[in-house]
Short mmCIF file of C-alpha atoms in Angstrom, two decimals:
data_model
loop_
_atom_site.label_atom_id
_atom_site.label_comp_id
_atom_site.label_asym_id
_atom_site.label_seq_id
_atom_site.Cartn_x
_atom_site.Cartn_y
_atom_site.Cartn_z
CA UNK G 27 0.00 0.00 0.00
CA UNK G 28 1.04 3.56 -0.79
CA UNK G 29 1.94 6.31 1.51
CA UNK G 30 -1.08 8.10 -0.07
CA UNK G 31 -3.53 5.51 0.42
CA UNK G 32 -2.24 4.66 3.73
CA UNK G 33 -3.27 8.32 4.28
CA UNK G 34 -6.58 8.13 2.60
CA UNK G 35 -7.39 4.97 5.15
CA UNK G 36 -6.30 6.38 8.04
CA UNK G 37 -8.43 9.96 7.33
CA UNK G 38 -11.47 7.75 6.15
CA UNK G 39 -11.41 5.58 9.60
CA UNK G 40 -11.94 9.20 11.03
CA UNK G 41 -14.40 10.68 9.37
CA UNK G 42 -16.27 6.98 9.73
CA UNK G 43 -15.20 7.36 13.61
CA UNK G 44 -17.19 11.20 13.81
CA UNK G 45 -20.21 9.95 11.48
CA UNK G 46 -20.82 7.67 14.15
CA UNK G 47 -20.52 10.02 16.88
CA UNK G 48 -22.74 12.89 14.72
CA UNK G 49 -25.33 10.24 14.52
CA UNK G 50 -25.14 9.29 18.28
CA UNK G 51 -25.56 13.02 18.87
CA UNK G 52 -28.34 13.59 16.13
CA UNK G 53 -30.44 10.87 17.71
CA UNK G 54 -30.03 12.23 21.21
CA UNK G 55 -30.71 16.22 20.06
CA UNK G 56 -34.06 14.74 18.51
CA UNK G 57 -35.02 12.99 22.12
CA UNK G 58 -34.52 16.26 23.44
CA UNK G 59 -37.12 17.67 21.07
CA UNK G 60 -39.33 14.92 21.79
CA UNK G 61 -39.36 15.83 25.31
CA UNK G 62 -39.73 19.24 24.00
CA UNK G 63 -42.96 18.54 22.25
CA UNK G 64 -44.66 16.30 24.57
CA UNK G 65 -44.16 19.30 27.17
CA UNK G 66 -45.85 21.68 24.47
CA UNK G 67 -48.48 19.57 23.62
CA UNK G 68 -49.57 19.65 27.39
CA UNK G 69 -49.29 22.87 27.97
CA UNK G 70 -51.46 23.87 24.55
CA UNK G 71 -48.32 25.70 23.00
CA UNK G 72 -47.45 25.53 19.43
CA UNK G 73 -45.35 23.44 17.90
CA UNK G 74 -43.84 25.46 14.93
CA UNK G 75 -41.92 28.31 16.30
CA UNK G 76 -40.26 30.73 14.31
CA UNK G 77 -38.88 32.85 17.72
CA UNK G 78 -36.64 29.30 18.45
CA UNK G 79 -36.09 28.57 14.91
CA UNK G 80 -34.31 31.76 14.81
CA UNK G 81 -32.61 31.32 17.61
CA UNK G 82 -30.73 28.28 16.58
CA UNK G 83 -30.00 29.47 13.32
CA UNK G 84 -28.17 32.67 14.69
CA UNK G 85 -26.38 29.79 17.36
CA UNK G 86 -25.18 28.00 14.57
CA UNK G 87 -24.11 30.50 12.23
CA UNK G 88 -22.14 32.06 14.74
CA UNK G 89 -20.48 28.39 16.19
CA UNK G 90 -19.45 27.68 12.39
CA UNK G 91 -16.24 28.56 11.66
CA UNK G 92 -15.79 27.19 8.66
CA UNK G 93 -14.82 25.39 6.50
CA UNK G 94 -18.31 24.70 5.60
CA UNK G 95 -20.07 28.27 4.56
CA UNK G 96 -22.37 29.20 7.66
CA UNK G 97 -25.41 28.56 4.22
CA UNK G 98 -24.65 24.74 4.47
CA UNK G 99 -24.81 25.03 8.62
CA UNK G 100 -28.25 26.29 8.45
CA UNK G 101 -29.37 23.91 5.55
CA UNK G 102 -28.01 20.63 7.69
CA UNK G 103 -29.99 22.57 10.76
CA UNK G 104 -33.35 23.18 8.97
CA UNK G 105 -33.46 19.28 8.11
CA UNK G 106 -32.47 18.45 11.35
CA UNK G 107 -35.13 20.65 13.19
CA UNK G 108 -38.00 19.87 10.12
CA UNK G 109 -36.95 16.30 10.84
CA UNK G 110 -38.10 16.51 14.80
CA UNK G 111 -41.37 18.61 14.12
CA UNK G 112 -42.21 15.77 12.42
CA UNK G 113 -42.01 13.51 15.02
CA UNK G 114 -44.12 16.04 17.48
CA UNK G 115 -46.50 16.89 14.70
CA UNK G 116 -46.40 16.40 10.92
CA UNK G 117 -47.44 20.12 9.69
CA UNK G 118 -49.23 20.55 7.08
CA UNK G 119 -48.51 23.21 4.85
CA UNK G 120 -50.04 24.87 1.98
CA UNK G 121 -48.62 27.23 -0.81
CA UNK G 122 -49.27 28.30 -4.33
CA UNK G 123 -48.89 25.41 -6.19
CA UNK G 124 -47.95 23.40 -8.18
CA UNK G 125 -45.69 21.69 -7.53
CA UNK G 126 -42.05 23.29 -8.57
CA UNK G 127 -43.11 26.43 -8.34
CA UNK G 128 -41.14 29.20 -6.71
CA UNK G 129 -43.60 29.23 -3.50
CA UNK G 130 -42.93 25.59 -3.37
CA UNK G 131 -39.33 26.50 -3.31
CA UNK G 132 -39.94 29.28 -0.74
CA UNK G 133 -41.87 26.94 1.49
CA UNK G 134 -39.00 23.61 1.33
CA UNK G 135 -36.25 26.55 2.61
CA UNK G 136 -38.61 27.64 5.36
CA UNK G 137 -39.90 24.51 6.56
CA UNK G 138 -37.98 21.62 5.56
CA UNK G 139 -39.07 18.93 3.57
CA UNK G 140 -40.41 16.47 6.69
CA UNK G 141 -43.55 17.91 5.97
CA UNK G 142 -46.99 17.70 4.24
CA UNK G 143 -46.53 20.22 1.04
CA UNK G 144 -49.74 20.48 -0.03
CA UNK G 145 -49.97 22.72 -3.40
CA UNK G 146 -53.32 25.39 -3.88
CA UNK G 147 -54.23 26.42 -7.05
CA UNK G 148 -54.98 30.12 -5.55
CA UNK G 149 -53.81 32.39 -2.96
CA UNK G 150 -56.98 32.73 -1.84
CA UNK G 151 -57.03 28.94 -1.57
CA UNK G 152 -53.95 29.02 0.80
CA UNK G 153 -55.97 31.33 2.85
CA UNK G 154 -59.09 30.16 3.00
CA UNK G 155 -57.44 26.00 4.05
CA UNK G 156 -55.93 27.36 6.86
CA UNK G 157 -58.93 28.73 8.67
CA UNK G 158 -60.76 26.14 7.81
CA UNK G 159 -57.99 24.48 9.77
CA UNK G 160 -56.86 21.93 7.11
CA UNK G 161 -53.37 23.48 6.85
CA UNK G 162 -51.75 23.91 9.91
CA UNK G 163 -49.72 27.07 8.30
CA UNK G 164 -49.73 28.29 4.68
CA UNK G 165 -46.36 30.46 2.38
CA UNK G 166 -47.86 32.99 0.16
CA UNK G 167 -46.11 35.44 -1.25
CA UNK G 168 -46.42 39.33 -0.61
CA UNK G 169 -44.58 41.33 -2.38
CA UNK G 170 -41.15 41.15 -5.15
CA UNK G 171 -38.06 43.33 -6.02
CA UNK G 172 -39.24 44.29 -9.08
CA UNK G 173 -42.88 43.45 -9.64
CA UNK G 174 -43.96 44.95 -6.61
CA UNK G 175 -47.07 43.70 -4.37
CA UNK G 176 -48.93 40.41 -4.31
CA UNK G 177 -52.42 42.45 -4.61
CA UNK G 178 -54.12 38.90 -3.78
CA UNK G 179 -52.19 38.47 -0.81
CA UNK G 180 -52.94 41.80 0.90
CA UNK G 181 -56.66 41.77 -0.27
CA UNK G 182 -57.22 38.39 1.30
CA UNK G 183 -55.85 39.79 5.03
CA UNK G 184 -59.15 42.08 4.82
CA UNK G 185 -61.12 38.74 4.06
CA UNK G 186 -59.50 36.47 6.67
CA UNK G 187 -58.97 37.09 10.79
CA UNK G 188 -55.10 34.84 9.77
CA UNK G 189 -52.22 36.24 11.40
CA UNK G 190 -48.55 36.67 9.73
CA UNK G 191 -46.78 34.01 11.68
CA UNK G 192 -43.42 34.62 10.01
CA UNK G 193 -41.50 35.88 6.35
CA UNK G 194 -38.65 34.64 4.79
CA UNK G 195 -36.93 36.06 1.58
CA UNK G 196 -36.62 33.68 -1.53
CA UNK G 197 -34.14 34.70 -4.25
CA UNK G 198 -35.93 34.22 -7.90
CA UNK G 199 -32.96 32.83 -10.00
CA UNK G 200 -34.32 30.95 -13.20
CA UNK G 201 -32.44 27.93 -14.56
CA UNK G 202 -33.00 26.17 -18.35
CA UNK G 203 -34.40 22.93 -18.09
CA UNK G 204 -34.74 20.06 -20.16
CA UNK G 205 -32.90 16.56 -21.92
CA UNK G 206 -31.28 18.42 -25.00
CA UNK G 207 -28.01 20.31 -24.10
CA UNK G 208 -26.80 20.92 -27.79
CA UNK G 209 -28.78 24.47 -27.41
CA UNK G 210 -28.20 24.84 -31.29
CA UNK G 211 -31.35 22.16 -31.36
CA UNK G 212 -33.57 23.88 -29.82
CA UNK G 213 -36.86 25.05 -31.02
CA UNK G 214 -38.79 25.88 -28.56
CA UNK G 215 -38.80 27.18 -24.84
CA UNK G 216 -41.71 26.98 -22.46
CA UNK G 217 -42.16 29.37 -19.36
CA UNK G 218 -44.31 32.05 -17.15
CA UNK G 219 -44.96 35.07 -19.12
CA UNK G 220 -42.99 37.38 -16.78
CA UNK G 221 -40.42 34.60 -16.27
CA UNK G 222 -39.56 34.68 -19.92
CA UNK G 223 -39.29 38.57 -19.56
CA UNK G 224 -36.95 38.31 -16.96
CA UNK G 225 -34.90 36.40 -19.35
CA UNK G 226 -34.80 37.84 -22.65
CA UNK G 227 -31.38 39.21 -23.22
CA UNK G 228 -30.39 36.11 -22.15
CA UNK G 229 -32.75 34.22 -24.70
CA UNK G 230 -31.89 36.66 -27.30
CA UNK G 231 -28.21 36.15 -27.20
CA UNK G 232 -28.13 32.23 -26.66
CA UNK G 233 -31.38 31.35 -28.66
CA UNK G 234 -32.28 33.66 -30.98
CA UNK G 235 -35.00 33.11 -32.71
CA UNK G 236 -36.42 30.17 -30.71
CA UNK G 237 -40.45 30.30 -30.20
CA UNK G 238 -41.08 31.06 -26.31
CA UNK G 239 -44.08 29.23 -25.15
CA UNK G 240 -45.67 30.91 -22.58
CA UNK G 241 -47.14 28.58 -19.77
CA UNK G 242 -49.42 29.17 -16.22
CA UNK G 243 -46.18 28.97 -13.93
CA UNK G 244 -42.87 27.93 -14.67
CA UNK G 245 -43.51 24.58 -12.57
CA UNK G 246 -46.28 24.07 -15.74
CA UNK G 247 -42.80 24.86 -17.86
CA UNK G 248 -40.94 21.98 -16.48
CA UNK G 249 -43.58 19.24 -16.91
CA UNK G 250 -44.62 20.56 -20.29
CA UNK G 251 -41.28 19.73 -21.03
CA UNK G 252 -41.21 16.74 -19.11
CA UNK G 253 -43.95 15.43 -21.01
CA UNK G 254 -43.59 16.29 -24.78
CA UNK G 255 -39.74 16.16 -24.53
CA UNK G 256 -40.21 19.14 -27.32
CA UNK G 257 -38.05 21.84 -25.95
CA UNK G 258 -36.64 23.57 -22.69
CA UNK G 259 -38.16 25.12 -19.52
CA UNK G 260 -37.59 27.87 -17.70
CA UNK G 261 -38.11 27.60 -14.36
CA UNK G 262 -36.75 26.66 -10.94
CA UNK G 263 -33.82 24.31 -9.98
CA UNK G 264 -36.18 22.24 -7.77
CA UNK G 265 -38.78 21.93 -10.85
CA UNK G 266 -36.04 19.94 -12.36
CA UNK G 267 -35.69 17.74 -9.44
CA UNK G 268 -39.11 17.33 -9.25
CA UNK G 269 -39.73 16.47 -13.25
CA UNK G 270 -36.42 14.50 -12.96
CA UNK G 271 -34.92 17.33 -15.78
CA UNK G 272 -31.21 18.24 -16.43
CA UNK G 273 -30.03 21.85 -15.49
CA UNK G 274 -28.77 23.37 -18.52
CA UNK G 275 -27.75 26.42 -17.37
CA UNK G 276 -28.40 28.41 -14.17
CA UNK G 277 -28.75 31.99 -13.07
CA UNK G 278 -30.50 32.98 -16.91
CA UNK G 279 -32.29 35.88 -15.22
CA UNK G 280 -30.91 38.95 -16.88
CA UNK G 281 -30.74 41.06 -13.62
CA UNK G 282 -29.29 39.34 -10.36
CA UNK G 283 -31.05 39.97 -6.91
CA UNK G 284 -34.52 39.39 -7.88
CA UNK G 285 -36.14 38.58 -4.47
CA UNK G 286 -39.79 37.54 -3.54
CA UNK G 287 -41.06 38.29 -0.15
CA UNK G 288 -42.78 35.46 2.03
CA UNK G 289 -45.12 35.52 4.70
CA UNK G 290 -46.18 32.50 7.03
CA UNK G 291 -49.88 32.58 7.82
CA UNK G 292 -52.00 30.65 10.60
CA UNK G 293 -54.40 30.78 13.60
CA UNK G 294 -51.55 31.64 16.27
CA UNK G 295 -49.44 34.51 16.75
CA UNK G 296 -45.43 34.52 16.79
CA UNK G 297 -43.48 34.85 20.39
CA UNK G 298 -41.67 38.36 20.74
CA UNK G 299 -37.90 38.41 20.28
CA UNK G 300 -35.56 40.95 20.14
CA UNK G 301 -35.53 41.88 16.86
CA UNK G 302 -39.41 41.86 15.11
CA UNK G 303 -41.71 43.26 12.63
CA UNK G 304 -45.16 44.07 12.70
CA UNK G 305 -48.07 44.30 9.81
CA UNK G 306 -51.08 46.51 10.49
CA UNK G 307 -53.96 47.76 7.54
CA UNK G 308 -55.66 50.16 8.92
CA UNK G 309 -57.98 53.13 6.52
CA UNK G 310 -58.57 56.67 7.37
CA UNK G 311 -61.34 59.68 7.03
CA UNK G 312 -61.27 60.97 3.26
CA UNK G 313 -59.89 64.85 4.40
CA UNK G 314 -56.82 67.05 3.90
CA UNK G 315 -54.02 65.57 6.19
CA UNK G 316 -55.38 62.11 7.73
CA UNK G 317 -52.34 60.04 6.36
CA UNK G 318 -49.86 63.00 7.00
CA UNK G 319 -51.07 62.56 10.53
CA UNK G 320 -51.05 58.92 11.28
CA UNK G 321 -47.38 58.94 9.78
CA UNK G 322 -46.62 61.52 11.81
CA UNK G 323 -47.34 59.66 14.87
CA UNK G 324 -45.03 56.91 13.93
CA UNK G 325 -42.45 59.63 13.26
CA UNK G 326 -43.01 61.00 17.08
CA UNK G 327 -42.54 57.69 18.15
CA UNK G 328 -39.21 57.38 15.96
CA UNK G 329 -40.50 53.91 14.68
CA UNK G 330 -39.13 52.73 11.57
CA UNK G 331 -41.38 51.97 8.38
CA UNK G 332 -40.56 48.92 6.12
CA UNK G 333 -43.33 48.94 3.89
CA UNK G 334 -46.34 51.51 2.73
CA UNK G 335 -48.23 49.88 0.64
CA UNK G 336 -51.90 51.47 -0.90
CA UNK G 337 -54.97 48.93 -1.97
CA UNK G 338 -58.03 50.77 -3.15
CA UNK G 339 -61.72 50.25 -1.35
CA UNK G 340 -63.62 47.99 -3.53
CA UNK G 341 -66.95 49.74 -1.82
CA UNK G 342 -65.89 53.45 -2.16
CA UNK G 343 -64.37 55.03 -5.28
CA UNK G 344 -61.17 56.83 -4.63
CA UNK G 345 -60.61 55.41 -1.53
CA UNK G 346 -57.65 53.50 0.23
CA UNK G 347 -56.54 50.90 2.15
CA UNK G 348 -53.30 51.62 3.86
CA UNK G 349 -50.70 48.49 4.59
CA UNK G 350 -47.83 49.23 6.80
CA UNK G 351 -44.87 47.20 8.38
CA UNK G 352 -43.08 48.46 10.62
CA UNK G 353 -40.05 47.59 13.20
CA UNK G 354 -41.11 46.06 16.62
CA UNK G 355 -43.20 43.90 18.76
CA UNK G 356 -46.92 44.46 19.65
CA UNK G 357 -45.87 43.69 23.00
CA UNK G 358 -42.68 46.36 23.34
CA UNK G 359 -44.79 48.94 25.56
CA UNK G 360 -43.19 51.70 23.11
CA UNK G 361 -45.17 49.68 19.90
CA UNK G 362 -48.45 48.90 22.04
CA UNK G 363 -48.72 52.61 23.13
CA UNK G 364 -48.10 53.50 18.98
CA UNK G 365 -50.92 51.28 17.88
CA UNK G 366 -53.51 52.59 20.31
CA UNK G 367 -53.02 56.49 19.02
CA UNK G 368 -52.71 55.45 15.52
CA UNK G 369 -56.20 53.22 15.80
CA UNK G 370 -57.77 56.37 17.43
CA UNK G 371 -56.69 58.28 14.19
CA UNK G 372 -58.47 55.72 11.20
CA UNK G 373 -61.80 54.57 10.60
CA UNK G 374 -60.78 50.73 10.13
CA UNK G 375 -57.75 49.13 11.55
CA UNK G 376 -56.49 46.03 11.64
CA UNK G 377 -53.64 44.16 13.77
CA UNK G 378 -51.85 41.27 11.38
CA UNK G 379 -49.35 40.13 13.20
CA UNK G 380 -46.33 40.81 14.73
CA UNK G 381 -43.34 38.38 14.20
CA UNK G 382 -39.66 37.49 13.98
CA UNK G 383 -38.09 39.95 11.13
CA UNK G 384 -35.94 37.42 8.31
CA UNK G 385 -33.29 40.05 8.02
CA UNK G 386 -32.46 42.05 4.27
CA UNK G 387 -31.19 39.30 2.11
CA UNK G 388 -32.80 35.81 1.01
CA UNK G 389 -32.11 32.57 3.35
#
């Protein structure tokens, strides 16, 4: 035997000797959740909680020193802690479907994949499962980069008495898809409308002239393709797992940072921590100076705005619907005293949730 492959055996025996320690330890961290969830099931708590999940991924990030990036860390964590909310509860969880899709994307890097992914062909759908109580949480999207707000979304929190239970940031990066690589083959190309917008310098330089197919989502794309074996998709990486489809090429989008916002909805509301965000909707009198006013209070109270966001009133022409997040707990006395003077100032107004902020940049 070599020097070299003495080496190799004697490196392998101890990365065999730690698997079977990380194991030993795995098993034990999930007893420990176990015990975890048999002491929140009697007490009525919730199982799913965002407040702890954050906790441990700000633990770990900090503990890992490399040479693993801290990304990896948190992806080997999320399994880990999807793995033992299974064995407490299996969740249920809805999103906008189908399959493949970038919500269903949104909702595997949130939640895990020990779960019950259960796809809705609307976002009204999403919302109306959950209080029905046949989703135990449900990912919809709220607003993107560079489209703007989920109108859908935000009208359905004046339909629904749901709370935001958490948000996450997805990055929207579009991959080709399909069995042909030679791209000088190609005919055709199947994807979302505004998918295949996002991509058009790079369609135009790399396949000119191709016919773009435009589908109902780009998880539609991928089985198109899939199925008729006629051209390429654009769409998600995990559409390709999912339709068993080579990646082509990755990152096609023709403007990096594209991000969709996520929000976690349900029947409970999210723990305070030390660093949250709160949604309110609230409307005010029709007259010179009403919104001037109520943003003046949250000036006074030198509280930071994250969002503004305007829906008209379907009942009364020319008329708004305000959206606002903002930084801070319902519960931070500073916060509860805002959100009494500001509901004194509007003629509706409407508490959605207060809950652990995801930070600036996608997980």
């Amino acid at each position: 035997m070599s020097s070299a492959e003495e080496e190799l055996k004697k490196l392998r025996a101890g990365i065999d000797s730690l698997d079977t320690e990380i194991i030993s330890l795995i098993q034990k961290r999930a007893g420990f959740a176990q015990e975890i969830g048999r002491v929140k099931k009697e007490s009525g708590g919730p199982i799913y909680r965002p407040d702890r999940e954050k906790d441990v991924y700000e633990k770990v990030t900090k503990l890992s020193g490399g040479p693993l990036p801290a990304s990896v860390i948190r992806a080997i964590y999320r399994e880990m802690m999807s793995g033992t909310i299974a064995l407490e509860h299996p969740l249920k969880i809805g999103f906008l479907g189908p399959e493949g899709s970038f919500s269903h994307a949104a909702m595997r890097s949130k939640f895990g994949t020990s779960i019950e992914a259960i796809p809705q062909t609307s976002i009204p759908d999403v919302f109306r499962m959950v209080e029905e109580g046949k989703l135990d949480y449900g990912v919809v999207p709220v607003e993107n980069s560079t489209e703007g707000q989920v109108s859908s979304t935000l009208d359905m929190f004046l339909e629904t008495d749901l709370s935001v239970y958490s948000e996450l940031y997805q990055r929207i990066s579009f991959s080709l898809l399909g069995f042909e690589t030679d791209l000088s083959l190609v005919k055709k190309i199947y994807g979302i409308r505004i998918g295949n917008e996002q991509c058009r310098n790079w369609i135009s330089a790399n396949l000119p002239g191709v016919e773009v197919v435009d589908t109902s989502s780009t998880a539609m794309a991928a089985k198109l393709v899939s199925e008729r074996k006629d051209g390429l998709a654009i769409a998600s990486k995990i559409a390709g797992e999912i339709y068993q489809l080579n990646v082509i090429e990755e990152g096609i989008e023709d403007y990096s940072g594209n991000t969709t916002r996520f929000l976690v909805i349900g029947k409970t509301e999210s723990p305070r921590t030390k660093e949250d965000k709160t949604s309110i909707v609230f409307s005010i009198p029709n007259q010179t100076g009403s919104l001037f006013a109520v943003l003046k209070t949250f000036n006074d109270a030198s509280v930071n705005l994250t969002k503004i966001e305007s829906r008209p009133l379907k009942r009364n022409l020319w008329e708004y619907h305000f959206f606002v997040d903002f930084i801070g707990h319902k519960e931070d006395p500073k916060i509860a005293e805002l959100l009494e003077k500001v509901k004194s100032q509007c003629t509706l107004f409407k508490l959605l949730g207060s809950y652990p902020t995801a930070g600036s940049f996608p997980t």
